[in-house]
């Protein structure tokens, strides 16, 4: 369930995300932060979607945790959610939203619009904003092609961004290529993501050891072993360098 923000600054209950595909939060151990693995994981999801579009429904959307105040409490939840949901605390509501069919939201949340002007300043400040810890994730989503279309989370009013499959940079700039195994590959000054096109054994690697000839990508046997693929198989190829995109697309 989402809320959609209107031009007259009212919040209305919306079901537009039902049936869509949610891009969830990525979690890395602290020791793996800052070395590009978050981007690798994020892009890997879009490579999977590209290969199996029929398994995913539009819109594609991502919810980001909203702003919090003292003691990590959401001012928006305190001003809206708690009042309508039988004084339930945020953690319990968030948990129930994840493990139930969300019927309790329809039962308890108001059916009529909520005027933003009637909320406290702290609550209004939360609407459509991401928590400080989510700013990096939001930038990554926007760079990928997600857009702010006025949707916010029903509990903490955090921003919800949406996209169609063909809006996503990774999907539109990926090319299917045929593998040719060789041990005479050139190390490049940029990297590619190479993913398999098998759902049961889906894997992604990042490498700067490759050569491209027309529709063929030449990689080593070691890389093929990591991908569990053989010579002549088809793979998806995405460049992490803007420069190379024009020459392989």
mmCIF file of N, CA, C and O in Angstrom, residues 117-192:
data_model
loop_
_atom_site.group_PDB
_atom_site.id
_atom_site.type_symbol
_atom_site.label_atom_id
_atom_site.label_comp_id
_atom_site.label_asym_id
_atom_site.label_seq_id
_atom_site.Cartn_x
_atom_site.Cartn_y
_atom_site.Cartn_z
ATOM 1 N N UNK A 117 -1.622 20.237 5.368
ATOM 2 C CA UNK A 117 -1.586 21.456 6.175
ATOM 3 C C UNK A 117 -2.034 21.208 7.617
ATOM 4 O O UNK A 117 -1.715 22.005 8.508
ATOM 5 N N UNK A 118 -2.758 20.125 7.848
ATOM 6 C CA UNK A 118 -3.235 19.823 9.187
ATOM 7 C C UNK A 118 -2.206 19.053 10.013
ATOM 8 O O UNK A 118 -2.420 18.836 11.211
ATOM 9 N N UNK A 119 -1.124 18.654 9.388
ATOM 10 C CA UNK A 119 -0.090 17.905 10.095
ATOM 11 C C UNK A 119 0.924 18.853 10.725
ATOM 12 O O UNK A 119 1.060 20.013 10.325
ATOM 13 N N UNK A 120 1.655 18.337 11.681
ATOM 14 C CA UNK A 120 2.715 19.134 12.316
ATOM 15 C C UNK A 120 3.840 19.406 11.321
ATOM 16 O O UNK A 120 3.978 18.713 10.308
ATOM 17 N N UNK A 121 4.632 20.407 11.606
ATOM 18 C CA UNK A 121 5.771 20.725 10.733
ATOM 19 C C UNK A 121 6.702 19.535 10.606
ATOM 20 O O UNK A 121 7.206 19.239 9.512
ATOM 21 N N UNK A 122 6.977 18.857 11.714
ATOM 22 C CA UNK A 122 7.880 17.701 11.684
ATOM 23 C C UNK A 122 7.330 16.598 10.785
ATOM 24 O O UNK A 122 8.086 15.960 10.043
ATOM 25 N N UNK A 123 6.022 16.360 10.843
ATOM 26 C CA UNK A 123 5.414 15.316 10.024
ATOM 27 C C UNK A 123 5.446 15.697 8.547
ATOM 28 O O UNK A 123 5.769 14.865 7.683
ATOM 29 N N UNK A 124 5.133 16.954 8.241
ATOM 30 C CA UNK A 124 5.149 17.403 6.839
ATOM 31 C C UNK A 124 6.551 17.321 6.252
ATOM 32 O O UNK A 124 6.727 17.005 5.076
ATOM 33 N N UNK A 125 7.548 17.584 7.067
ATOM 34 C CA UNK A 125 8.929 17.562 6.595
ATOM 35 C C UNK A 125 9.349 16.160 6.161
ATOM 36 O O UNK A 125 10.295 16.002 5.376
ATOM 37 N N UNK A 126 8.672 15.144 6.627
ATOM 38 C CA UNK A 126 9.013 13.760 6.290
ATOM 39 C C UNK A 126 8.499 13.339 4.912
ATOM 40 O O UNK A 126 9.018 12.393 4.315
ATOM 41 N N UNK A 127 7.476 14.007 4.422
ATOM 42 C CA UNK A 127 6.759 13.535 3.245
ATOM 43 C C UNK A 127 7.637 13.583 1.997
ATOM 44 O O UNK A 127 8.142 14.633 1.596
ATOM 45 N N UNK A 128 7.813 12.410 1.403
ATOM 46 C CA UNK A 128 8.591 12.307 0.173
ATOM 47 C C UNK A 128 10.085 12.420 0.351
ATOM 48 O O UNK A 128 10.816 12.665 -0.614
ATOM 49 N N UNK A 129 10.572 12.225 1.577
ATOM 50 C CA UNK A 129 12.002 12.324 1.849
ATOM 51 C C UNK A 129 12.552 10.953 2.262
ATOM 52 O O UNK A 129 11.839 10.121 2.811
ATOM 53 N N UNK A 130 13.821 10.743 2.006
ATOM 54 C CA UNK A 130 14.496 9.513 2.422
ATOM 55 C C UNK A 130 15.325 9.782 3.668
ATOM 56 O O UNK A 130 15.848 10.883 3.859
ATOM 57 N N UNK A 131 15.441 8.780 4.500
ATOM 58 C CA UNK A 131 16.307 8.841 5.668
ATOM 59 C C UNK A 131 17.731 9.168 5.224
ATOM 60 O O UNK A 131 18.135 8.852 4.104
ATOM 61 N N UNK A 132 18.494 9.803 6.089
ATOM 62 C CA UNK A 132 19.875 10.189 5.747
ATOM 63 C C UNK A 132 20.689 8.989 5.260
ATOM 64 O O UNK A 132 21.506 9.104 4.342
ATOM 65 N N UNK A 133 20.459 7.826 5.853
ATOM 66 C CA UNK A 133 21.214 6.630 5.472
ATOM 67 C C UNK A 133 20.798 6.107 4.101
ATOM 68 O O UNK A 133 21.503 5.271 3.523
ATOM 69 N N UNK A 134 19.678 6.580 3.595
ATOM 70 C CA UNK A 134 19.195 6.089 2.310
ATOM 71 C C UNK A 134 19.495 6.992 1.133
ATOM 72 O O UNK A 134 19.085 6.702 0.009
ATOM 73 N N UNK A 135 20.221 8.094 1.371
ATOM 74 C CA UNK A 135 20.492 9.035 0.287
ATOM 75 C C UNK A 135 21.317 8.409 -0.831
ATOM 76 O O UNK A 135 21.076 8.662 -2.014
ATOM 77 N N UNK A 136 22.307 7.582 -0.455
ATOM 78 C CA UNK A 136 23.122 6.924 -1.477
ATOM 79 C C UNK A 136 22.299 5.972 -2.313
ATOM 80 O O UNK A 136 22.442 5.913 -3.551
ATOM 81 N N UNK A 137 21.421 5.215 -1.664
ATOM 82 C CA UNK A 137 20.553 4.284 -2.387
ATOM 83 C C UNK A 137 19.593 5.024 -3.309
ATOM 84 O O UNK A 137 19.338 4.599 -4.444
ATOM 85 N N UNK A 138 19.079 6.160 -2.834
ATOM 86 C CA UNK A 138 18.168 6.948 -3.663
ATOM 87 C C UNK A 138 18.875 7.460 -4.913
ATOM 88 O O UNK A 138 18.320 7.399 -6.019
ATOM 89 N N UNK A 139 20.093 7.944 -4.762
ATOM 90 C CA UNK A 139 20.846 8.422 -5.930
ATOM 91 C C UNK A 139 21.077 7.297 -6.931
ATOM 92 O O UNK A 139 20.954 7.489 -8.148
ATOM 93 N N UNK A 140 21.403 6.111 -6.417
ATOM 94 C CA UNK A 140 21.637 4.972 -7.296
ATOM 95 C C UNK A 140 20.365 4.604 -8.065
ATOM 96 O O UNK A 140 20.408 4.303 -9.267
ATOM 97 N N UNK A 141 19.229 4.677 -7.400
ATOM 98 C CA UNK A 141 17.953 4.367 -8.051
ATOM 99 C C UNK A 141 17.609 5.403 -9.113
ATOM 100 O O UNK A 141 17.183 5.062 -10.220
ATOM 101 N N UNK A 142 17.804 6.674 -8.787
ATOM 102 C CA UNK A 142 17.510 7.743 -9.749
ATOM 103 C C UNK A 142 18.446 7.638 -10.953
ATOM 104 O O UNK A 142 18.017 7.791 -12.105
ATOM 105 N N UNK A 143 19.718 7.371 -10.705
ATOM 106 C CA UNK A 143 20.674 7.205 -11.806
ATOM 107 C C UNK A 143 20.284 6.033 -12.699
ATOM 108 O O UNK A 143 20.541 6.044 -13.908
ATOM 109 N N UNK A 144 19.654 5.028 -12.112
ATOM 110 C CA UNK A 144 19.231 3.850 -12.879
ATOM 111 C C UNK A 144 18.031 4.163 -13.760
ATOM 112 O O UNK A 144 17.830 3.532 -14.803
ATOM 113 N N UNK A 145 17.226 5.140 -13.361
ATOM 114 C CA UNK A 145 16.055 5.503 -14.157
ATOM 115 C C UNK A 145 14.750 5.565 -13.379
ATOM 116 O O UNK A 145 13.691 5.831 -13.957
ATOM 117 N N UNK A 146 14.808 5.332 -12.072
ATOM 118 C CA UNK A 146 13.608 5.457 -11.244
ATOM 119 C C UNK A 146 13.246 6.928 -11.079
ATOM 120 O O UNK A 146 14.113 7.795 -11.070
ATOM 121 N N UNK A 147 11.936 7.182 -10.922
ATOM 122 C CA UNK A 147 11.461 8.562 -10.819
ATOM 123 C C UNK A 147 10.564 8.742 -9.595
ATOM 124 O O UNK A 147 9.899 7.811 -9.143
ATOM 125 N N UNK A 148 10.560 9.961 -9.099
ATOM 126 C CA UNK A 148 9.657 10.355 -8.036
ATOM 127 C C UNK A 148 8.354 10.814 -8.682
ATOM 128 O O UNK A 148 8.310 11.861 -9.332
ATOM 129 N N UNK A 149 7.293 10.033 -8.517
ATOM 130 C CA UNK A 149 5.999 10.384 -9.103
ATOM 131 C C UNK A 149 4.964 10.700 -8.022
ATOM 132 O O UNK A 149 3.761 10.621 -8.258
ATOM 133 N N UNK A 150 5.459 11.052 -6.837
ATOM 134 C CA UNK A 150 4.571 11.510 -5.792
ATOM 135 C C UNK A 150 4.109 10.458 -4.812
ATOM 136 O O UNK A 150 3.304 10.753 -3.925
ATOM 137 N N UNK A 151 4.592 9.230 -4.936
ATOM 138 C CA UNK A 151 4.198 8.171 -4.009
ATOM 139 C C UNK A 151 5.086 8.200 -2.762
ATOM 140 O O UNK A 151 6.302 8.420 -2.857
ATOM 141 N N UNK A 152 4.467 7.964 -1.620
ATOM 142 C CA UNK A 152 5.224 7.894 -0.371
ATOM 143 C C UNK A 152 4.716 6.701 0.428
ATOM 144 O O UNK A 152 3.583 6.239 0.256
ATOM 145 N N UNK A 153 5.544 6.215 1.322
ATOM 146 C CA UNK A 153 5.180 5.075 2.155
ATOM 147 C C UNK A 153 4.070 5.450 3.125
ATOM 148 O O UNK A 153 4.045 6.548 3.687
ATOM 149 N N UNK A 154 3.145 4.537 3.342
ATOM 150 C CA UNK A 154 1.987 4.827 4.171
ATOM 151 C C UNK A 154 2.344 4.987 5.644
ATOM 152 O O UNK A 154 1.632 5.649 6.397
ATOM 153 N N UNK A 155 3.467 4.412 6.080
ATOM 154 C CA UNK A 155 3.810 4.451 7.494
ATOM 155 C C UNK A 155 4.694 5.643 7.864
ATOM 156 O O UNK A 155 4.431 6.340 8.832
ATOM 157 N N UNK A 156 5.775 5.855 7.113
ATOM 158 C CA UNK A 156 6.705 6.931 7.487
ATOM 159 C C UNK A 156 6.839 8.020 6.427
ATOM 160 O O UNK A 156 7.643 8.928 6.580
ATOM 161 N N UNK A 157 6.035 7.912 5.350
ATOM 162 C CA UNK A 157 6.014 8.912 4.264
ATOM 163 C C UNK A 157 7.324 9.004 3.507
ATOM 164 O O UNK A 157 7.580 9.975 2.800
ATOM 165 N N UNK A 158 8.189 7.982 3.633
ATOM 166 C CA UNK A 158 9.426 7.954 2.859
ATOM 167 C C UNK A 158 9.139 7.865 1.374
ATOM 168 O O UNK A 158 8.110 7.306 0.955
ATOM 169 N N UNK A 159 10.024 8.370 0.570
ATOM 170 C CA UNK A 159 9.821 8.415 -0.872
ATOM 171 C C UNK A 159 9.751 7.008 -1.467
ATOM 172 O O UNK A 159 10.500 6.104 -1.076
ATOM 173 N N UNK A 160 8.830 6.821 -2.411
ATOM 174 C CA UNK A 160 8.734 5.603 -3.209
ATOM 175 C C UNK A 160 8.982 5.997 -4.660
ATOM 176 O O UNK A 160 8.269 6.859 -5.194
ATOM 177 N N UNK A 161 9.988 5.409 -5.282
ATOM 178 C CA UNK A 161 10.314 5.736 -6.675
ATOM 179 C C UNK A 161 9.876 4.595 -7.580
ATOM 180 O O UNK A 161 9.862 3.430 -7.167
ATOM 181 N N UNK A 162 9.519 4.923 -8.810
ATOM 182 C CA UNK A 162 8.958 3.926 -9.727
ATOM 183 C C UNK A 162 9.625 4.004 -11.099
ATOM 184 O O UNK A 162 10.221 5.019 -11.467
ATOM 185 N N UNK A 163 9.467 2.911 -11.845
ATOM 186 C CA UNK A 163 10.006 2.862 -13.206
ATOM 187 C C UNK A 163 9.299 1.767 -13.997
ATOM 188 O O UNK A 163 8.719 0.842 -13.418
ATOM 189 N N UNK A 164 9.338 1.898 -15.309
ATOM 190 C CA UNK A 164 8.967 0.799 -16.200
ATOM 191 C C UNK A 164 10.252 0.057 -16.535
ATOM 192 O O UNK A 164 11.358 0.589 -16.395
ATOM 193 N N UNK A 165 10.126 -1.173 -16.974
ATOM 194 C CA UNK A 165 11.334 -1.961 -17.253
ATOM 195 C C UNK A 165 12.250 -1.263 -18.250
ATOM 196 O O UNK A 165 13.476 -1.218 -18.073
ATOM 197 N N UNK A 166 11.659 -0.706 -19.289
ATOM 198 C CA UNK A 166 12.480 -0.082 -20.325
ATOM 199 C C UNK A 166 12.964 1.309 -19.960
ATOM 200 O O UNK A 166 13.590 1.991 -20.768
ATOM 201 N N UNK A 167 12.682 1.748 -18.711
ATOM 202 C CA UNK A 167 13.269 2.978 -18.196
ATOM 203 C C UNK A 167 14.634 2.714 -17.565
ATOM 204 O O UNK A 167 15.410 3.653 -17.353
ATOM 205 N N UNK A 168 14.898 1.467 -17.234
ATOM 206 C CA UNK A 168 16.080 1.140 -16.450
ATOM 207 C C UNK A 168 17.322 1.057 -17.333
ATOM 208 O O UNK A 168 17.362 0.332 -18.330
ATOM 209 N N UNK A 169 18.326 1.813 -16.944
ATOM 210 C CA UNK A 169 19.551 1.934 -17.737
ATOM 211 C C UNK A 169 20.199 0.579 -17.984
ATOM 212 O O UNK A 169 20.647 0.277 -19.102
ATOM 213 N N UNK A 170 20.268 -0.251 -16.962
ATOM 214 C CA UNK A 170 20.917 -1.552 -17.113
ATOM 215 C C UNK A 170 20.203 -2.403 -18.150
ATOM 216 O O UNK A 170 20.843 -3.102 -18.953
ATOM 217 N N UNK A 171 18.880 -2.361 -18.146
ATOM 218 C CA UNK A 171 18.113 -3.168 -19.099
ATOM 219 C C UNK A 171 18.283 -2.671 -20.523
ATOM 220 O O UNK A 171 18.492 -3.459 -21.454
ATOM 221 N N UNK A 172 18.230 -1.369 -20.710
ATOM 222 C CA UNK A 172 18.289 -0.824 -22.073
ATOM 223 C C UNK A 172 19.704 -0.782 -22.640
ATOM 224 O O UNK A 172 19.877 -0.637 -23.851
ATOM 225 N N UNK A 173 20.729 -0.895 -21.794
ATOM 226 C CA UNK A 173 22.109 -0.824 -22.267
ATOM 227 C C UNK A 173 22.851 -2.145 -22.121
ATOM 228 O O UNK A 173 24.080 -2.181 -22.100
ATOM 229 N N UNK A 174 22.098 -3.228 -22.047
ATOM 230 C CA UNK A 174 22.702 -4.565 -21.984
ATOM 231 C C UNK A 174 22.523 -5.257 -23.321
ATOM 232 O O UNK A 174 21.489 -5.112 -23.984
ATOM 233 N N UNK A 175 23.510 -6.028 -23.697
ATOM 234 C CA UNK A 175 23.497 -6.714 -24.990
ATOM 235 C C UNK A 175 23.774 -8.204 -24.798
ATOM 236 O O UNK A 175 24.621 -8.586 -23.987
ATOM 237 N N UNK A 176 23.046 -9.046 -25.515
ATOM 238 C CA UNK A 176 23.322 -10.487 -25.492
ATOM 239 C C UNK A 176 24.466 -10.787 -26.453
ATOM 240 O O UNK A 176 24.480 -10.301 -27.590
ATOM 241 N N UNK A 177 25.432 -11.589 -25.982
ATOM 242 C CA UNK A 177 26.598 -11.923 -26.796
ATOM 243 C C UNK A 177 26.924 -13.406 -26.645
ATOM 244 O O UNK A 177 26.504 -14.056 -25.679
ATOM 245 N N UNK A 178 27.668 -13.914 -27.594
ATOM 246 C CA UNK A 178 28.077 -15.320 -27.579
ATOM 247 C C UNK A 178 29.483 -15.439 -27.003
ATOM 248 O O UNK A 178 30.377 -14.658 -27.340
ATOM 249 N N UNK A 179 29.668 -16.428 -26.144
ATOM 250 C CA UNK A 179 30.949 -16.624 -25.471
ATOM 251 C C UNK A 179 31.918 -17.395 -26.356
ATOM 252 O O UNK A 179 31.562 -18.400 -26.986
ATOM 253 N N UNK A 180 33.154 -16.926 -26.397
ATOM 254 C CA UNK A 180 34.258 -17.650 -27.024
ATOM 255 C C UNK A 180 35.385 -17.735 -26.003
ATOM 256 O O UNK A 180 35.846 -16.707 -25.502
ATOM 257 N N UNK A 181 35.797 -18.943 -25.671
ATOM 258 C CA UNK A 181 36.825 -19.117 -24.647
ATOM 259 C C UNK A 181 38.207 -18.950 -25.253
ATOM 260 O O UNK A 181 38.535 -19.518 -26.293
ATOM 261 N N UNK A 182 39.027 -18.132 -24.603
ATOM 262 C CA UNK A 182 40.413 -17.935 -25.002
ATOM 263 C C UNK A 182 41.215 -17.519 -23.781
ATOM 264 O O UNK A 182 40.674 -16.933 -22.845
ATOM 265 N N UNK A 183 42.477 -17.835 -23.788
ATOM 266 C CA UNK A 183 43.352 -17.407 -22.694
ATOM 267 C C UNK A 183 44.138 -16.160 -23.075
ATOM 268 O O UNK A 183 44.952 -15.663 -22.298
ATOM 269 N N UNK A 184 43.879 -15.634 -24.266
ATOM 270 C CA UNK A 184 44.592 -14.455 -24.746
ATOM 271 C C UNK A 184 43.660 -13.243 -24.737
ATOM 272 O O UNK A 184 43.328 -12.688 -25.778
ATOM 273 N N UNK A 185 43.224 -12.858 -23.532
ATOM 274 C CA UNK A 185 42.334 -11.707 -23.402
ATOM 275 C C UNK A 185 43.129 -10.497 -22.924
ATOM 276 O O UNK A 185 44.176 -10.630 -22.290
ATOM 277 N N UNK A 186 42.602 -9.322 -23.227
ATOM 278 C CA UNK A 186 43.290 -8.080 -22.909
ATOM 279 C C UNK A 186 42.662 -7.441 -21.672
ATOM 280 O O UNK A 186 41.436 -7.365 -21.568
ATOM 281 N N UNK A 187 43.503 -6.985 -20.767
ATOM 282 C CA UNK A 187 42.987 -6.273 -19.600
ATOM 283 C C UNK A 187 42.619 -4.852 -20.008
ATOM 284 O O UNK A 187 43.420 -4.131 -20.593
ATOM 285 N N UNK A 188 41.389 -4.463 -19.721
ATOM 286 C CA UNK A 188 40.892 -3.152 -20.120
ATOM 287 C C UNK A 188 40.949 -2.179 -18.953
ATOM 288 O O UNK A 188 41.143 -2.555 -17.805
ATOM 289 N N UNK A 189 40.724 -0.919 -19.263
ATOM 290 C CA UNK A 189 40.691 0.104 -18.228
ATOM 291 C C UNK A 189 39.292 0.352 -17.714
ATOM 292 O O UNK A 189 39.035 1.350 -17.056
ATOM 293 N N UNK A 190 38.387 -0.548 -18.026
ATOM 294 C CA UNK A 190 37.003 -0.449 -17.577
ATOM 295 C C UNK A 190 36.476 -1.877 -17.394
ATOM 296 O O UNK A 190 37.083 -2.846 -17.855
ATOM 297 N N UNK A 191 35.351 -2.001 -16.719
ATOM 298 C CA UNK A 191 34.826 -3.325 -16.409
ATOM 299 C C UNK A 191 33.457 -3.563 -17.046
ATOM 300 O O UNK A 191 32.694 -2.628 -17.294
ATOM 301 N N UNK A 192 33.167 -4.840 -17.271
ATOM 302 C CA UNK A 192 31.859 -5.276 -17.714
ATOM 303 C C UNK A 192 31.207 -6.123 -16.637
ATOM 304 O O UNK A 192 31.891 -6.761 -15.829
#
